PDB file of C-alpha atoms in Angstrom:
ATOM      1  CA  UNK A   1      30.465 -76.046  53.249  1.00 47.00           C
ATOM      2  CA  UNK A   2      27.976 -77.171  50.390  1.00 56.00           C
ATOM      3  CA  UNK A   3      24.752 -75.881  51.453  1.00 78.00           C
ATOM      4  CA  UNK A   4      22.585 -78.209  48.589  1.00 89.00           C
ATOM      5  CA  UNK A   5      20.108 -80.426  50.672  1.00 95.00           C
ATOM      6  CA  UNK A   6      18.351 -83.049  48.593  1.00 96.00           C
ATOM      7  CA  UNK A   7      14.470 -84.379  50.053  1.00 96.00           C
ATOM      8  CA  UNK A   8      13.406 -87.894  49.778  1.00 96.00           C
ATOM      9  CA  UNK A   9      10.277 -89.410  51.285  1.00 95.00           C
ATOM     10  CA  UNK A  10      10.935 -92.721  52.728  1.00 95.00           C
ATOM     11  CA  UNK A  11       8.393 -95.459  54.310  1.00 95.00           C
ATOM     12  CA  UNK A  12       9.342 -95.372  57.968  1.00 96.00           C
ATOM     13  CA  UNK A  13       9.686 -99.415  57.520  1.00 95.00           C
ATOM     14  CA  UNK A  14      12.402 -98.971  54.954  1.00 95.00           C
ATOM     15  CA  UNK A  15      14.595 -96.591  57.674  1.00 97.00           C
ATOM     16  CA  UNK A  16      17.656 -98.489  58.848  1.00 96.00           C
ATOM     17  CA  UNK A  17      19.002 -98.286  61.858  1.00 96.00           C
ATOM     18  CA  UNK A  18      21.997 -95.810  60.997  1.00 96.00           C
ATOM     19  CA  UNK A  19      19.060 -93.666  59.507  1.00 97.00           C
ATOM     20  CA  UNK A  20      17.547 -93.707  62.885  1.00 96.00           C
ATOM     21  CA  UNK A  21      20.259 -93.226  64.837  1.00 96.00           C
ATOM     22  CA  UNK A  22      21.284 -89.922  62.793  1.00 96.00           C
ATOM     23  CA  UNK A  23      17.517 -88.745  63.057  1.00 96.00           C
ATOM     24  CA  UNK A  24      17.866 -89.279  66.826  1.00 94.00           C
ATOM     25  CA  UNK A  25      20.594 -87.321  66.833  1.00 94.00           C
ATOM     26  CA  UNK A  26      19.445 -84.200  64.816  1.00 93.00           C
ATOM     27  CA  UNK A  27      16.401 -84.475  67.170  1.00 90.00           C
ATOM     28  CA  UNK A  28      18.328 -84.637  70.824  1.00 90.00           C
ATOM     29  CA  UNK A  29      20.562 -81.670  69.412  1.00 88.00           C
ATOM     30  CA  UNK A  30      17.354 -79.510  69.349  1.00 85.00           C
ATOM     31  CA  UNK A  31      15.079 -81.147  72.088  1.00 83.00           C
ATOM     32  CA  UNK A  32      15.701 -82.028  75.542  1.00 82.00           C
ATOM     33  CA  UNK A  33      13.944 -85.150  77.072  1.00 79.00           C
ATOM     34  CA  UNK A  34      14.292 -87.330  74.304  1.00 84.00           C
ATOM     35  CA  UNK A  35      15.560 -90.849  74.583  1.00 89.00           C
ATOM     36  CA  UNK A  36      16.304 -93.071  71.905  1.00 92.00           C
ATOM     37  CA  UNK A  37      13.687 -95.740  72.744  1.00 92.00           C
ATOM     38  CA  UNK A  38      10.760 -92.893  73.147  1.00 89.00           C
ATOM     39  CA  UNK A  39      12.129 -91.614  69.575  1.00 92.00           C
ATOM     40  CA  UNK A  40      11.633 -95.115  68.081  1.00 94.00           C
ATOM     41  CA  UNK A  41       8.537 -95.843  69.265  1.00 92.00           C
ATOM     42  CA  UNK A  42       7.172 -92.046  67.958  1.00 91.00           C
ATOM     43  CA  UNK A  43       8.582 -92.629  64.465  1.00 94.00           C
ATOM     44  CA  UNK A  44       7.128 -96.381  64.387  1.00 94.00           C
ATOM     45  CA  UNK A  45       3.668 -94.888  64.610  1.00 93.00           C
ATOM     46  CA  UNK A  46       4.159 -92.627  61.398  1.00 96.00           C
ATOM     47  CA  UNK A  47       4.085 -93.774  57.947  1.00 95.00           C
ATOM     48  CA  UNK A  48       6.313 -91.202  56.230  1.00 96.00           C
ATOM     49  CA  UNK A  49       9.240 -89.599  56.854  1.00 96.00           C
ATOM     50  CA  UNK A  50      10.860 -87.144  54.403  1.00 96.00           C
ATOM     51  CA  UNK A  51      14.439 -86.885  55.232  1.00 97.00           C
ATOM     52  CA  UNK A  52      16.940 -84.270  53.860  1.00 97.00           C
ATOM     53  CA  UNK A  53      20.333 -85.369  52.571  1.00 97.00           C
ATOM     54  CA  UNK A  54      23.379 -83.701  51.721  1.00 95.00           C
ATOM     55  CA  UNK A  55      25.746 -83.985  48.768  1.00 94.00           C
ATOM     56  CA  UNK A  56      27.601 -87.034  50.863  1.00 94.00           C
ATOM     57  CA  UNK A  57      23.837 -88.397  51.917  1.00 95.00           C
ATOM     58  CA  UNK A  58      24.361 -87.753  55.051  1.00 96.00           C
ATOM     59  CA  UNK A  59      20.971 -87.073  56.838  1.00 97.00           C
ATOM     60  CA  UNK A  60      20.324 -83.233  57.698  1.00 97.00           C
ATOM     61  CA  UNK A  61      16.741 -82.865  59.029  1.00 95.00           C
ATOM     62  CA  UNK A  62      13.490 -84.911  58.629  1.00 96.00           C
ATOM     63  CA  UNK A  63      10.002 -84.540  58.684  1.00 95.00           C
ATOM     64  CA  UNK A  64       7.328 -87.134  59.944  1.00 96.00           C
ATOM     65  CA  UNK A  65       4.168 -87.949  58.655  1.00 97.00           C
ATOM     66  CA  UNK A  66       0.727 -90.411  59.654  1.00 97.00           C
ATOM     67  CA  UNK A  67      -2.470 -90.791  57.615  1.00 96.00           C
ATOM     68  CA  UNK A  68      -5.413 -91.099  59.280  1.00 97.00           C
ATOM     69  CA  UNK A  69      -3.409 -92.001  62.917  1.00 96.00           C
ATOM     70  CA  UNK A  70      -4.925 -94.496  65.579  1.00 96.00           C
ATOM     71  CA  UNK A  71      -7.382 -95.576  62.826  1.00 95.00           C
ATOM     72  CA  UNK A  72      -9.209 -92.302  62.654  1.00 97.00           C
ATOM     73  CA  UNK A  73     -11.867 -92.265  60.354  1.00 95.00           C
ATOM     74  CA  UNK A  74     -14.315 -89.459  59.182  1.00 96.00           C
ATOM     75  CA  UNK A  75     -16.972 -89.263  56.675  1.00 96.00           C
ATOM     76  CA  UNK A  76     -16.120 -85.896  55.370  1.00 96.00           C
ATOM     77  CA  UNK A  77     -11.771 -86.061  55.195  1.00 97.00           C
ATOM     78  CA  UNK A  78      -8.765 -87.190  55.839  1.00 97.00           C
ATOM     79  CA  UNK A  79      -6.243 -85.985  58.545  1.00 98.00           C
ATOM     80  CA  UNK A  80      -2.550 -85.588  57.187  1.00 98.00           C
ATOM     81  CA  UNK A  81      -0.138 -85.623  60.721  1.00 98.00           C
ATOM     82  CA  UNK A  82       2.985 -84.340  60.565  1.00 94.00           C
ATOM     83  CA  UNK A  83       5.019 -85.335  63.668  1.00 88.00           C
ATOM     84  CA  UNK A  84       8.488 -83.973  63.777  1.00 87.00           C
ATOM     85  CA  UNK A  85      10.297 -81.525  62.327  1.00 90.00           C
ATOM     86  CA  UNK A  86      13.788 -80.768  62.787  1.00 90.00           C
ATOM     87  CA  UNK A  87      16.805 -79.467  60.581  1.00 92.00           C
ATOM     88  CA  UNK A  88      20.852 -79.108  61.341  1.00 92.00           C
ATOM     89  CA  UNK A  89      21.658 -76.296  62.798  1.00 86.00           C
ATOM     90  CA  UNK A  90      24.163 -75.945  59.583  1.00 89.00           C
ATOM     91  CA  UNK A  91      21.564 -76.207  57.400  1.00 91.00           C
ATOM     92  CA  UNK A  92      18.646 -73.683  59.216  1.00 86.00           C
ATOM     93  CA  UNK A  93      17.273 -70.986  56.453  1.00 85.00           C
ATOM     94  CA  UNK A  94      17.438 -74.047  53.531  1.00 90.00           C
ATOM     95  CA  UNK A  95      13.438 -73.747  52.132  1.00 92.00           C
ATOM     96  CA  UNK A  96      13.907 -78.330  51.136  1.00 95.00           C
ATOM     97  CA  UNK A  97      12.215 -78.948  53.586  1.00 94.00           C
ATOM     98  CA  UNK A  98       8.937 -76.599  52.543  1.00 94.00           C
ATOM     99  CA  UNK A  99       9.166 -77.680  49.177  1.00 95.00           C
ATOM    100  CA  UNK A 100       9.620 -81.455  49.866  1.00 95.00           C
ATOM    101  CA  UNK A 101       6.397 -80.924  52.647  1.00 96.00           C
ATOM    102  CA  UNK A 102       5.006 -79.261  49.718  1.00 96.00           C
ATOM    103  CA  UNK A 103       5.415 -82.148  46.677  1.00 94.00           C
ATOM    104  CA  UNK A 104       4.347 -84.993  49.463  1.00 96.00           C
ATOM    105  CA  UNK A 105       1.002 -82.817  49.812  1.00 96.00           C
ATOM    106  CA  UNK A 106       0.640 -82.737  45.988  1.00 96.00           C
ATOM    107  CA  UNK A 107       1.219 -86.340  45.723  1.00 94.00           C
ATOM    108  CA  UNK A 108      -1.463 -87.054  48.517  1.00 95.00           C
ATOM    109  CA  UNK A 109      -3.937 -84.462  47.232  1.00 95.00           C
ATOM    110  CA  UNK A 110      -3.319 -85.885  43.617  1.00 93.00           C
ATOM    111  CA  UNK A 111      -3.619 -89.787  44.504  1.00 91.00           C
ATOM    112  CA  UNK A 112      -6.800 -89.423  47.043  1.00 92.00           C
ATOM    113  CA  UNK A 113      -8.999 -86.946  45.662  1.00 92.00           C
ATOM    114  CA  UNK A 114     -12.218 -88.689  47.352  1.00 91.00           C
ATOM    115  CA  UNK A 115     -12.383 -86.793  50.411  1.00 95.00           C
ATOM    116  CA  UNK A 116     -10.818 -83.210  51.296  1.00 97.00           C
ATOM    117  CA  UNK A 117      -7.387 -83.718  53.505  1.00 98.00           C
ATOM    118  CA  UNK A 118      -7.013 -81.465  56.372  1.00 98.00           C
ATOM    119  CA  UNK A 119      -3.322 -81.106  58.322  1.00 98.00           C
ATOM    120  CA  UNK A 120      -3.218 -81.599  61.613  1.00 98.00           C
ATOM    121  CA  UNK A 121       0.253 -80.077  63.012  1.00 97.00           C
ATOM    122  CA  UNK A 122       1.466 -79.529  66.839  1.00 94.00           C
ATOM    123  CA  UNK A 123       3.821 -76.838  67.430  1.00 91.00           C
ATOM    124  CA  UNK A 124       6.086 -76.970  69.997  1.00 87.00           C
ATOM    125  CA  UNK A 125       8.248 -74.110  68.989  1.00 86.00           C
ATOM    126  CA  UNK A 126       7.354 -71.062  66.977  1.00 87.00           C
ATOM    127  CA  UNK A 127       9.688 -72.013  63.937  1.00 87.00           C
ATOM    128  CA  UNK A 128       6.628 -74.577  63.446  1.00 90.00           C
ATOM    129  CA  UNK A 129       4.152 -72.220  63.727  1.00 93.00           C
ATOM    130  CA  UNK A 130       5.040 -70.029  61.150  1.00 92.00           C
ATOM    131  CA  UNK A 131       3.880 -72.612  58.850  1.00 94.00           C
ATOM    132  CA  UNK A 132       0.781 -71.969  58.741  1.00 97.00           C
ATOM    133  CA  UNK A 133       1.113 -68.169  57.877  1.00 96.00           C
ATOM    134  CA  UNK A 134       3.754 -69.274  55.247  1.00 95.00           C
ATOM    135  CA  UNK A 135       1.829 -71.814  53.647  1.00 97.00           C
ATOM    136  CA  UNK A 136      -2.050 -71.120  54.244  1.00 98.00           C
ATOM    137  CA  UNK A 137      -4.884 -68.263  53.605  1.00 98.00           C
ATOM    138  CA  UNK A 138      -6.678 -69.829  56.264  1.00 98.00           C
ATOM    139  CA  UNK A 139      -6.014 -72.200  59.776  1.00 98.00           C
ATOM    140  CA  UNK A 140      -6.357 -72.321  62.876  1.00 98.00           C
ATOM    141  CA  UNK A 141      -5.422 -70.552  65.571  1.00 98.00           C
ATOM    142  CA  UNK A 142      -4.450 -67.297  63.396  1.00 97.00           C
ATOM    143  CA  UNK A 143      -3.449 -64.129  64.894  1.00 94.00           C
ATOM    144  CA  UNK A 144      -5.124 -62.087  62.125  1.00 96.00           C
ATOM    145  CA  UNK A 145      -8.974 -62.683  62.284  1.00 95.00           C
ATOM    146  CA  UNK A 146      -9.067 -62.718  58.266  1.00 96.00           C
ATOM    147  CA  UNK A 147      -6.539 -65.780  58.081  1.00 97.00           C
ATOM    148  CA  UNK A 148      -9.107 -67.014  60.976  1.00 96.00           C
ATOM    149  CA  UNK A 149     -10.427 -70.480  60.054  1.00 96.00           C
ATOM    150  CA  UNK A 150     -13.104 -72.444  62.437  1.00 95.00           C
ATOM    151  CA  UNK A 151     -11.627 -75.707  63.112  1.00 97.00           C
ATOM    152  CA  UNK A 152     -11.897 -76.300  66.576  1.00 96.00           C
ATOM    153  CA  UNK A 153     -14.344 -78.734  66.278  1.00 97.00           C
ATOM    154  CA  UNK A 154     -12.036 -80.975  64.345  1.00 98.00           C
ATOM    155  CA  UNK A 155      -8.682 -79.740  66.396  1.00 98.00           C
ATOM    156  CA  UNK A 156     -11.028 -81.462  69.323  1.00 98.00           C
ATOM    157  CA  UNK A 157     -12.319 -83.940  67.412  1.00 97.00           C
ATOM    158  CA  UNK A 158      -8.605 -85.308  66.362  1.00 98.00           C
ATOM    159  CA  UNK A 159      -6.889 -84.572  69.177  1.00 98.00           C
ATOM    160  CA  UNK A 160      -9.113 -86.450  71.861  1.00 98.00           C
ATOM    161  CA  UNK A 161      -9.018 -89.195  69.662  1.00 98.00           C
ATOM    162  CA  UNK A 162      -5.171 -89.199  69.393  1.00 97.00           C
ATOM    163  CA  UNK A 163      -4.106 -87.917  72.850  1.00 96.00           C
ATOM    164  CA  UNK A 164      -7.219 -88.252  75.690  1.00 97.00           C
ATOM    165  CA  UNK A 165      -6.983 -87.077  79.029  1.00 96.00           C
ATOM    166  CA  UNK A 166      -4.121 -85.185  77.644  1.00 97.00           C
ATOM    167  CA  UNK A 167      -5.343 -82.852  75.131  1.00 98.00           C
ATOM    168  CA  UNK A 168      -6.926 -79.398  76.777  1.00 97.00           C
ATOM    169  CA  UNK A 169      -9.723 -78.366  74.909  1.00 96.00           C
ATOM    170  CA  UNK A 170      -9.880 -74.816  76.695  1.00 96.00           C
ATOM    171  CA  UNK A 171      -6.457 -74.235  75.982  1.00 96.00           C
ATOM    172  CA  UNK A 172      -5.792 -75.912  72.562  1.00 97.00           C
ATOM    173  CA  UNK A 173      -2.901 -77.571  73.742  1.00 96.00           C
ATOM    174  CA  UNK A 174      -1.871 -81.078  74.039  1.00 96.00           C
ATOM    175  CA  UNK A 175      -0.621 -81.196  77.721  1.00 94.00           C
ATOM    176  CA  UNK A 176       1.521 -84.397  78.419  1.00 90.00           C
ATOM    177  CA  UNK A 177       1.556 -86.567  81.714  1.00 88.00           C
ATOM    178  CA  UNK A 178       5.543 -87.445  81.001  1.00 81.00           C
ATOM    179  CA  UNK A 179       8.362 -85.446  79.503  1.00 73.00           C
ATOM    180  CA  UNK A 180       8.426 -86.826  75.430  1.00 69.00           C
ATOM    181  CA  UNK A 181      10.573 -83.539  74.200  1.00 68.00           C
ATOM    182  CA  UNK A 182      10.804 -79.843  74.999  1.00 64.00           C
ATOM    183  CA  UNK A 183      12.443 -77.026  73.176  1.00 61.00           C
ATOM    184  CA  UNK A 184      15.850 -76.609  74.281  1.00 56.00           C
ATOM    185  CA  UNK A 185      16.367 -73.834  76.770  1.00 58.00           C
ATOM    186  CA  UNK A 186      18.762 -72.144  74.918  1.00 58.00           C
ATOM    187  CA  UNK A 187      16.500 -72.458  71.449  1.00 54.00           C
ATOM    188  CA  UNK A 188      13.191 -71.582  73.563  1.00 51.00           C
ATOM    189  CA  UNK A 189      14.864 -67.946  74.659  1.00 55.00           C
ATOM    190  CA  UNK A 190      15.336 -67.023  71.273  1.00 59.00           C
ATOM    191  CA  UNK A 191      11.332 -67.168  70.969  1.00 62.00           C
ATOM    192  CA  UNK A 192      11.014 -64.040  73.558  1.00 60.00           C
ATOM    193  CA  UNK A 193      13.524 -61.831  71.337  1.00 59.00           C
ATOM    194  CA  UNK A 194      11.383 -62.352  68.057  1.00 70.00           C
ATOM    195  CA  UNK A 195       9.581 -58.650  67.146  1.00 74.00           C
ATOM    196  CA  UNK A 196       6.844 -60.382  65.205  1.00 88.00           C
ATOM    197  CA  UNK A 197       3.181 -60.899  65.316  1.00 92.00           C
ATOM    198  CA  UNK A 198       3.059 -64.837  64.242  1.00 94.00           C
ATOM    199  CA  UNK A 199       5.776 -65.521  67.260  1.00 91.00           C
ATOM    200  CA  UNK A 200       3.908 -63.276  69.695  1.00 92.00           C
ATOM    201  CA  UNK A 201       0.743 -64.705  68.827  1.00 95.00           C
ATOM    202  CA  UNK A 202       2.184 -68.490  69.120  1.00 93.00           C
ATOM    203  CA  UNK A 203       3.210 -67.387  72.947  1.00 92.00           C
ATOM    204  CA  UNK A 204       0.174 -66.038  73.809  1.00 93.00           C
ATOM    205  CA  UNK A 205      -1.679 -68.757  72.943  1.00 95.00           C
ATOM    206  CA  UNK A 206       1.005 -72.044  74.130  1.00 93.00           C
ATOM    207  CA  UNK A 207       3.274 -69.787  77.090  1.00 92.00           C
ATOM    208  CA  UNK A 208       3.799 -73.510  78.562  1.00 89.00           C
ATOM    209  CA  UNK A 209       5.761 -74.475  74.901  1.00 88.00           C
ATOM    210  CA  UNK A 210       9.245 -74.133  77.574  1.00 85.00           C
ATOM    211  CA  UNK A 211       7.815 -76.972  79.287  1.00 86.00           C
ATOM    212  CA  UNK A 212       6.461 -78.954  76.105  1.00 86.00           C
ATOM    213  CA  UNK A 213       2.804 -77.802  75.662  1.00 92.00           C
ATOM    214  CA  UNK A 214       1.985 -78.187  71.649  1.00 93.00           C
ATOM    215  CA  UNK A 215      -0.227 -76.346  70.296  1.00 96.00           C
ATOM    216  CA  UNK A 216      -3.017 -78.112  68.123  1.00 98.00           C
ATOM    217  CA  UNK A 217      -3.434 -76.882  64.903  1.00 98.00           C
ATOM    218  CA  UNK A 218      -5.365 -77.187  61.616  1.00 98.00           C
ATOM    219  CA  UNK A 219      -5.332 -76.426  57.784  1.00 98.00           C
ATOM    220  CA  UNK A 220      -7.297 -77.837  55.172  1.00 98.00           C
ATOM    221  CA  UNK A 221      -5.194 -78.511  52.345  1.00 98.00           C
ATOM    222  CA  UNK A 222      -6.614 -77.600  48.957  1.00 98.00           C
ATOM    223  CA  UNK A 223      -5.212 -75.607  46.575  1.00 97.00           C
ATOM    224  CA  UNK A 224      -7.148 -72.651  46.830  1.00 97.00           C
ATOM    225  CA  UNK A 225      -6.606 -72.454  50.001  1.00 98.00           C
ATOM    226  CA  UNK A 226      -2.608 -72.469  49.778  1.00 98.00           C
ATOM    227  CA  UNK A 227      -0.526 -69.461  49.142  1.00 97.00           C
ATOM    228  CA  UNK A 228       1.024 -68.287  45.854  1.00 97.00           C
ATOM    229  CA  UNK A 229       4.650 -70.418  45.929  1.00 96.00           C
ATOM    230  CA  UNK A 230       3.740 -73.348  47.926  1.00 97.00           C
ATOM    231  CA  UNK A 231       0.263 -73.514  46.092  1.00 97.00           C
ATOM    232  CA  UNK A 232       3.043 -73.523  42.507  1.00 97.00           C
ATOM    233  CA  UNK A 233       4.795 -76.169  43.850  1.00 96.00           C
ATOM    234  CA  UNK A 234       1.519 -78.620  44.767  1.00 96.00           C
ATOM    235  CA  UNK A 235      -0.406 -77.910  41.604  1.00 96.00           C
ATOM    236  CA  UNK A 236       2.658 -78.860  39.561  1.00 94.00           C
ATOM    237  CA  UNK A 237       3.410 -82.491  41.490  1.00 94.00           C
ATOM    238  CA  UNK A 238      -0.429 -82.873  41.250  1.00 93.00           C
ATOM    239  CA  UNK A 239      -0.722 -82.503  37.398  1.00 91.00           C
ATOM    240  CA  UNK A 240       2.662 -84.119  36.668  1.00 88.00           C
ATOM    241  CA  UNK A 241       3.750 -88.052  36.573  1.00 69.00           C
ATOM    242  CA  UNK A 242       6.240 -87.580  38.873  1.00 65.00           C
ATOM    243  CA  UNK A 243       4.711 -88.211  42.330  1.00 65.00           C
ATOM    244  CA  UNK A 244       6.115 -89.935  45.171  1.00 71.00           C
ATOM    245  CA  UNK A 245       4.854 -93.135  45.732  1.00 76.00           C
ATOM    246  CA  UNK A 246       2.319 -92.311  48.524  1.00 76.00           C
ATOM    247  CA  UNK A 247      -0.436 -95.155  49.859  1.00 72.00           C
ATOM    248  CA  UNK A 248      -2.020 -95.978  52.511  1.00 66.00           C
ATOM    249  CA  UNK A 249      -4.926 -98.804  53.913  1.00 64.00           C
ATOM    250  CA  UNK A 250      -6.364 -96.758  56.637  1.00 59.00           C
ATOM    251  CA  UNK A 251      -8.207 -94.328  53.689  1.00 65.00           C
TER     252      UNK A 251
END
């Protein structure tokens, strides 16, 4: 099987219905409690998605993204959400994904330089997790008190805005009423078989992640504070011609 994935960001108004129905898909193969009208009604309040295709453009994973979600507004930066993730089992390993996350940040970073952009991710599995000690010097939560970055304020700020009642602030979870989408069973056991300290770390601090418990968490993105190959990646979509076509009216 060809292996070569190829990442386009799309507006989630230009997604077909095929498109959707594949992303559904992808998604229930990964998830349980996911229904197809739930699904719609998630991706309808994103802007972004960047979808993986293969060689036949058939759809193999997608990422979600909203800018400044449920009108939020603050004086000092924008909030980048990204929503869900999920890749083909075929295709897990394949780094498209990273490095299409990576040149949508570069064209954000590169088009609104007014304000500093901070991401605002939920983790419902560790895979997404290890994001943040892949891509950043500094978030939070971190399990090493030098990658340690205060955000809670703003993890509180955001996510009271975005979820209510149903965001813990003790915790740093987001805690909610109905079943949306839980880590398979099956997926989730693999979690508890991981020897490493960004895994053990991510069930320490969101043990209820078998149930669907996300845990809130936040990175400013600027380029200092990005690692060596995903910071490559950014500074060379910001300082070429080539970015994606990114806008937005909530900025």
């Amino acid at each position: 099987m060809n292996k070569n994935l190829t990442y386009k960001l799309k507006l989630v108004t230009e997604i077909s219905e095929d498109e959707l129905k594949r992303m559904f898909t992808i998604m229930s193969a990964n998830y349980d409690y996911i229904t197809i009208e739930a699904f719609k009604k998630d991706l309808s309040n994103k802007d972004y998605a960047g979808i993986l295709l293969d060689d036949n453009l058939n759809i193999q994973g997608f990422t979600t993204f909203a800018i400044n979600p449920k009108n939020y507004q603050h004086p000092e930066y924008n909030i980048l959400f990204s929503g869900d993730t999920v890749i083909s089992s075929d295709y897990v390993g394949s780094q498209e994904l990273g490095k299409g996350w990576c040149k949508t940040v570069g064209s954000i970073l590169a088009k609104f330089p007014e304000k500093k952009w901070m991401w605002y991710l939920m983790s419902k599995g560790h895979k997404t997790y290890l994001y943040l000690p892949f891509f950043f010097n500094k978030y939070y939560p971190a399990a090493k008190e030098s990658e340690h970055e205060n955000h809670q304020s703003i993890a509180h700020q955001c996510s009271t805005h975005f979820f209510g009642n149903e965001w813990n602030k003790k915790k740093g979870i987001v805690q909610f009423t109905n079943k949306i989408g839980q880590v398979k069973k099956e997926h989730a056991q693999k979690s508890f078989k991981k020897n490493n300290l960004y895994v053990d770390y991510f069930l320490e601090r969101n043990p209820g992640f078998v149930n669907g418990d996300e845990l809130v968490c936040i990175a400013e993105l600027a380029i200092d504070n990005f690692k060596r190959f995903p910071k490559l990646l950014i500074s060379r979509t910001i300082n070429s011609n080539s970015t994606f076509d990114i806008h937005s009216d909530e900025l």
